[in-house]
GROMACS .gro file of C-alpha atoms in nm:
model
  232
    1UNK     CA    1   9.211  -0.171   2.505
    2UNK     CA    2   8.926  -0.220   2.264
    3UNK     CA    3   8.685   0.057   2.160
    4UNK     CA    4   8.397  -0.121   2.338
    5UNK     CA    5   8.592  -0.129   2.669
    6UNK     CA    6   8.661   0.247   2.649
    7UNK     CA    7   8.294   0.322   2.586
    8UNK     CA    8   8.189   0.108   2.883
    9UNK     CA    9   8.442   0.287   3.114
   10UNK     CA   10   8.317   0.629   3.005
   11UNK     CA   11   7.956   0.529   3.066
   12UNK     CA   12   8.039   0.395   3.412
   13UNK     CA   13   8.220   0.722   3.501
   14UNK     CA   14   7.918   0.929   3.401
   15UNK     CA   15   7.691   0.705   3.612
   16UNK     CA   16   7.918   0.754   3.918
   17UNK     CA   17   7.910   1.135   3.872
   18UNK     CA   18   7.532   1.133   3.851
   19UNK     CA   19   7.504   0.919   4.166
   20UNK     CA   20   7.741   1.150   4.358
   21UNK     CA   21   7.545   1.457   4.254
   22UNK     CA   22   7.218   1.298   4.364
   23UNK     CA   23   7.365   1.208   4.703
   24UNK     CA   24   7.495   1.566   4.777
   25UNK     CA   25   7.263   1.787   4.992
   26UNK     CA   26   7.078   2.048   4.792
   27UNK     CA   27   7.188   2.411   4.845
   28UNK     CA   28   6.922   2.618   5.022
   29UNK     CA   29   6.723   2.839   4.788
   30UNK     CA   30   6.796   3.211   4.815
   31UNK     CA   31   6.507   3.392   4.983
   32UNK     CA   32   6.297   3.602   4.752
   33UNK     CA   33   6.305   3.973   4.816
   34UNK     CA   34   5.970   4.112   4.906
   35UNK     CA   35   5.865   4.459   5.017
   36UNK     CA   36   5.669   4.296   5.298
   37UNK     CA   37   5.992   4.151   5.442
   38UNK     CA   38   6.123   4.498   5.537
   39UNK     CA   39   6.166   4.550   5.913
   40UNK     CA   40   5.853   4.690   6.069
   41UNK     CA   41   5.881   5.045   6.195
   42UNK     CA   42   5.833   5.068   6.567
   43UNK     CA   43   5.514   5.247   6.658
   44UNK     CA   44   5.570   5.605   6.752
   45UNK     CA   45   5.505   5.700   7.113
   46UNK     CA   46   5.365   6.018   7.253
   47UNK     CA   47   5.678   6.207   7.149
   48UNK     CA   48   5.886   6.480   7.307
   49UNK     CA   49   6.021   6.828   7.255
   50UNK     CA   50   6.321   7.002   7.407
   51UNK     CA   51   6.396   7.325   7.587
   52UNK     CA   52   6.604   7.543   7.356
   53UNK     CA   53   6.811   7.759   7.592
   54UNK     CA   54   6.890   7.864   7.947
   55UNK     CA   55   6.968   7.651   8.252
   56UNK     CA   56   6.761   7.357   8.126
   57UNK     CA   57   6.890   7.369   7.769
   58UNK     CA   58   6.839   7.039   7.581
   59UNK     CA   59   6.609   6.904   7.852
   60UNK     CA   60   6.346   6.690   7.682
   61UNK     CA   61   5.980   6.731   7.768
   62UNK     CA   62   5.723   6.455   7.703
   63UNK     CA   63   5.434   6.537   7.471
   64UNK     CA   64   5.111   6.355   7.556
   65UNK     CA   65   4.864   6.247   7.290
   66UNK     CA   66   4.568   6.479   7.333
   67UNK     CA   67   4.320   6.608   7.074
   68UNK     CA   68   4.421   6.960   6.975
   69UNK     CA   69   4.749   6.953   7.167
   70UNK     CA   70   4.998   7.130   6.944
   71UNK     CA   71   5.338   7.205   7.098
   72UNK     CA   72   5.507   7.519   6.969
   73UNK     CA   73   5.776   7.401   6.723
   74UNK     CA   74   6.142   7.436   6.825
   75UNK     CA   75   6.211   7.683   6.544
   76UNK     CA   76   5.926   7.911   6.651
   77UNK     CA   77   6.029   7.906   7.019
   78UNK     CA   78   6.389   7.980   6.927
   79UNK     CA   79   6.278   8.277   6.716
   80UNK     CA   80   6.047   8.405   6.989
   81UNK     CA   81   6.319   8.411   7.252
   82UNK     CA   82   6.560   8.571   7.007
   83UNK     CA   83   6.300   8.847   6.972
   84UNK     CA   84   6.270   8.877   7.349
   85UNK     CA   85   6.647   8.899   7.396
   86UNK     CA   86   6.727   8.560   7.554
   87UNK     CA   87   6.773   8.682   7.914
   88UNK     CA   88   6.440   8.708   8.096
   89UNK     CA   89   6.586   8.759   8.444
   90UNK     CA   90   6.322   8.892   8.682
   91UNK     CA   91   6.031   8.871   8.436
   92UNK     CA   92   5.677   8.786   8.546
   93UNK     CA   93   5.510   8.551   8.295
   94UNK     CA   94   5.175   8.382   8.245
   95UNK     CA   95   5.132   8.091   8.003
   96UNK     CA   96   4.754   8.090   7.973
   97UNK     CA   97   4.705   7.775   7.765
   98UNK     CA   98   5.013   7.586   7.877
   99UNK     CA   99   4.960   7.241   7.720
  100UNK     CA  100   5.308   7.086   7.727
  101UNK     CA  101   5.444   7.386   7.917
  102UNK     CA  102   5.712   7.440   7.652
  103UNK     CA  103   5.670   7.819   7.633
  104UNK     CA  104   5.645   7.887   8.004
  105UNK     CA  105   5.926   7.649   8.097
  106UNK     CA  106   6.144   7.806   7.828
  107UNK     CA  107   6.087   8.143   7.996
  108UNK     CA  108   6.173   8.001   8.337
  109UNK     CA  109   6.486   7.837   8.195
  110UNK     CA  110   6.601   8.183   8.082
  111UNK     CA  111   6.568   8.345   8.423
  112UNK     CA  112   6.203   8.450   8.462
  113UNK     CA  113   6.126   8.514   8.829
  114UNK     CA  114   5.760   8.405   8.817
  115UNK     CA  115   5.594   8.175   8.565
  116UNK     CA  116   5.233   8.065   8.600
  117UNK     CA  117   5.134   7.768   8.382
  118UNK     CA  118   4.757   7.743   8.344
  119UNK     CA  119   4.607   7.427   8.193
  120UNK     CA  120   4.246   7.308   8.195
  121UNK     CA  121   4.315   6.940   8.120
  122UNK     CA  122   4.365   6.750   8.447
  123UNK     CA  123   4.615   6.496   8.307
  124UNK     CA  124   4.824   6.765   8.139
  125UNK     CA  125   4.822   6.979   8.452
  126UNK     CA  126   4.942   6.679   8.656
  127UNK     CA  127   5.218   6.617   8.400
  128UNK     CA  128   5.325   6.982   8.425
  129UNK     CA  129   5.348   6.955   8.802
  130UNK     CA  130   5.562   6.642   8.766
  131UNK     CA  131   5.792   6.830   8.528
  132UNK     CA  132   5.811   7.127   8.763
  133UNK     CA  133   5.924   6.902   9.047
  134UNK     CA  134   6.170   6.716   8.826
  135UNK     CA  135   6.332   7.043   8.719
  136UNK     CA  136   6.314   7.183   9.073
  137UNK     CA  137   6.162   7.491   8.914
  138UNK     CA  138   6.090   7.709   9.213
  139UNK     CA  139   5.986   8.004   8.996
  140UNK     CA  140   5.715   7.798   8.823
  141UNK     CA  141   5.362   7.743   8.950
  142UNK     CA  142   5.110   7.509   8.787
  143UNK     CA  143   4.741   7.592   8.806
  144UNK     CA  144   4.465   7.372   8.673
  145UNK     CA  145   4.192   7.595   8.541
  146UNK     CA  146   4.070   7.824   8.266
  147UNK     CA  147   4.339   8.031   8.095
  148UNK     CA  148   4.106   8.315   8.003
  149UNK     CA  149   3.983   8.342   8.361
  150UNK     CA  150   4.342   8.348   8.489
  151UNK     CA  151   4.420   8.637   8.255
  152UNK     CA  152   4.110   8.827   8.360
  153UNK     CA  153   4.198   8.781   8.727
  154UNK     CA  154   4.557   8.904   8.684
  155UNK     CA  155   4.623   9.250   8.826
  156UNK     CA  156   4.642   9.526   8.563
  157UNK     CA  157   4.991   9.583   8.416
  158UNK     CA  158   5.132   9.309   8.642
  159UNK     CA  159   5.301   9.089   8.379
  160UNK     CA  160   5.608   9.128   8.161
  161UNK     CA  161   5.515   8.845   7.924
  162UNK     CA  162   5.181   8.685   7.840
  163UNK     CA  163   5.195   8.366   7.633
  164UNK     CA  164   4.882   8.289   7.430
  165UNK     CA  165   4.853   7.964   7.237
  166UNK     CA  166   4.478   7.890   7.249
  167UNK     CA  167   4.316   7.587   7.080
  168UNK     CA  168   4.299   7.668   6.711
  169UNK     CA  169   3.942   7.538   6.684
  170UNK     CA  170   3.802   7.804   6.918
  171UNK     CA  171   3.804   8.126   6.718
  172UNK     CA  172   3.604   8.331   6.970
  173UNK     CA  173   3.865   8.269   7.237
  174UNK     CA  174   4.139   8.464   7.059
  175UNK     CA  175   3.978   8.807   7.081
  176UNK     CA  176   3.880   8.763   7.446
  177UNK     CA  177   4.226   8.639   7.540
  178UNK     CA  178   4.392   8.931   7.361
  179UNK     CA  179   4.177   9.185   7.544
  180UNK     CA  180   4.254   9.025   7.881
  181UNK     CA  181   4.625   9.000   7.798
  182UNK     CA  182   4.644   9.367   7.696
  183UNK     CA  183   4.500   9.463   8.035
  184UNK     CA  184   4.734   9.234   8.232
  185UNK     CA  185   5.062   9.316   8.055
  186UNK     CA  186   5.284   9.604   8.161
  187UNK     CA  187   5.325   9.906   7.935
  188UNK     CA  188   5.669   9.785   7.822
  189UNK     CA  189   5.573   9.417   7.828
  190UNK     CA  190   5.507   9.166   7.551
  191UNK     CA  191   5.221   8.943   7.442
  192UNK     CA  192   5.302   8.636   7.236
  193UNK     CA  193   5.018   8.506   7.018
  194UNK     CA  194   5.021   8.178   6.826
  195UNK     CA  195   4.736   8.145   6.579
  196UNK     CA  196   4.629   7.966   6.258
  197UNK     CA  197   4.627   8.298   6.069
  198UNK     CA  198   4.795   8.635   6.077
  199UNK     CA  199   4.644   8.910   6.291
  200UNK     CA  200   4.667   9.263   6.152
  201UNK     CA  201   4.705   9.584   6.352
  202UNK     CA  202   4.356   9.692   6.245
  203UNK     CA  203   4.187   9.405   6.429
  204UNK     CA  204   4.428   9.420   6.723
  205UNK     CA  205   4.355   9.790   6.776
  206UNK     CA  206   4.040   9.708   6.975
  207UNK     CA  207   4.262   9.536   7.232
  208UNK     CA  208   4.517   9.818   7.239
  209UNK     CA  209   4.789   9.595   7.088
  210UNK     CA  210   5.002   9.609   6.772
  211UNK     CA  211   5.227   9.363   6.590
  212UNK     CA  212   5.594   9.402   6.679
  213UNK     CA  213   5.724   9.086   6.509
  214UNK     CA  214   5.560   8.814   6.297
  215UNK     CA  215   5.670   8.471   6.171
  216UNK     CA  216   5.488   8.210   5.965
  217UNK     CA  217   5.608   7.853   6.012
  218UNK     CA  218   5.395   7.596   5.834
  219UNK     CA  219   5.038   7.636   5.956
  220UNK     CA  220   5.143   7.847   6.256
  221UNK     CA  221   5.151   8.226   6.271
  222UNK     CA  222   5.365   8.354   6.558
  223UNK     CA  223   5.314   8.715   6.669
  224UNK     CA  224   5.501   8.924   6.923
  225UNK     CA  225   5.267   9.205   7.025
  226UNK     CA  226   5.324   9.528   7.218
  227UNK     CA  227   5.082   9.765   7.381
  228UNK     CA  228   4.997  10.073   7.179
  229UNK     CA  229   5.107  10.385   7.373
  230UNK     CA  230   4.817  10.592   7.493
  231UNK     CA  231   4.766  10.914   7.298
  232UNK     CA  232   4.902  11.220   7.473
   0.00000   0.00000   0.00000
């Protein structure tokens, strides 16, 4: 075979390869990575909290979206009921600014005989009543109304536990609620106060209360208060 024939065969082979490559379907281009292509996070709903202990342990409670509504964190509630001794059998309790009802329902879950949940917001009060029925909580009563008024109307020394978690934006309410709680709580009872700052014994003295336990968790100051014994 002559040199010219070999060259022609080689050229023809290259042409056939080029034609075959052109006829083959092109591979799809790899998608470019982009931060915008990340899966969108589902919008968060109203949320929920859970009961820490007792007969309704791990029961989840819905948290509505309301301005100023600030459920007591799980860690704080757990600490509070460790302070109180876990078993609240027979206790009489008043949750004056109930909100989600987490504090009062926690007390009922641990055996409290009477728990009054007072809430001024109509929608929240209706939600609390729905929860009460769902839990079949016979010891719990829901009252729509003013928490301070409920405390002031309570009989003197009639309560074992008063739960105070007023709106943080209403500073004047704290002192009035503490005075009413000190009157309503029994001599050996407890007052729980949740506030944006620590309260010292000097400013609690006017209400006849003193700090028994204190915890700071983030922006929340949790206080367990006791009545100061009357001087002999």
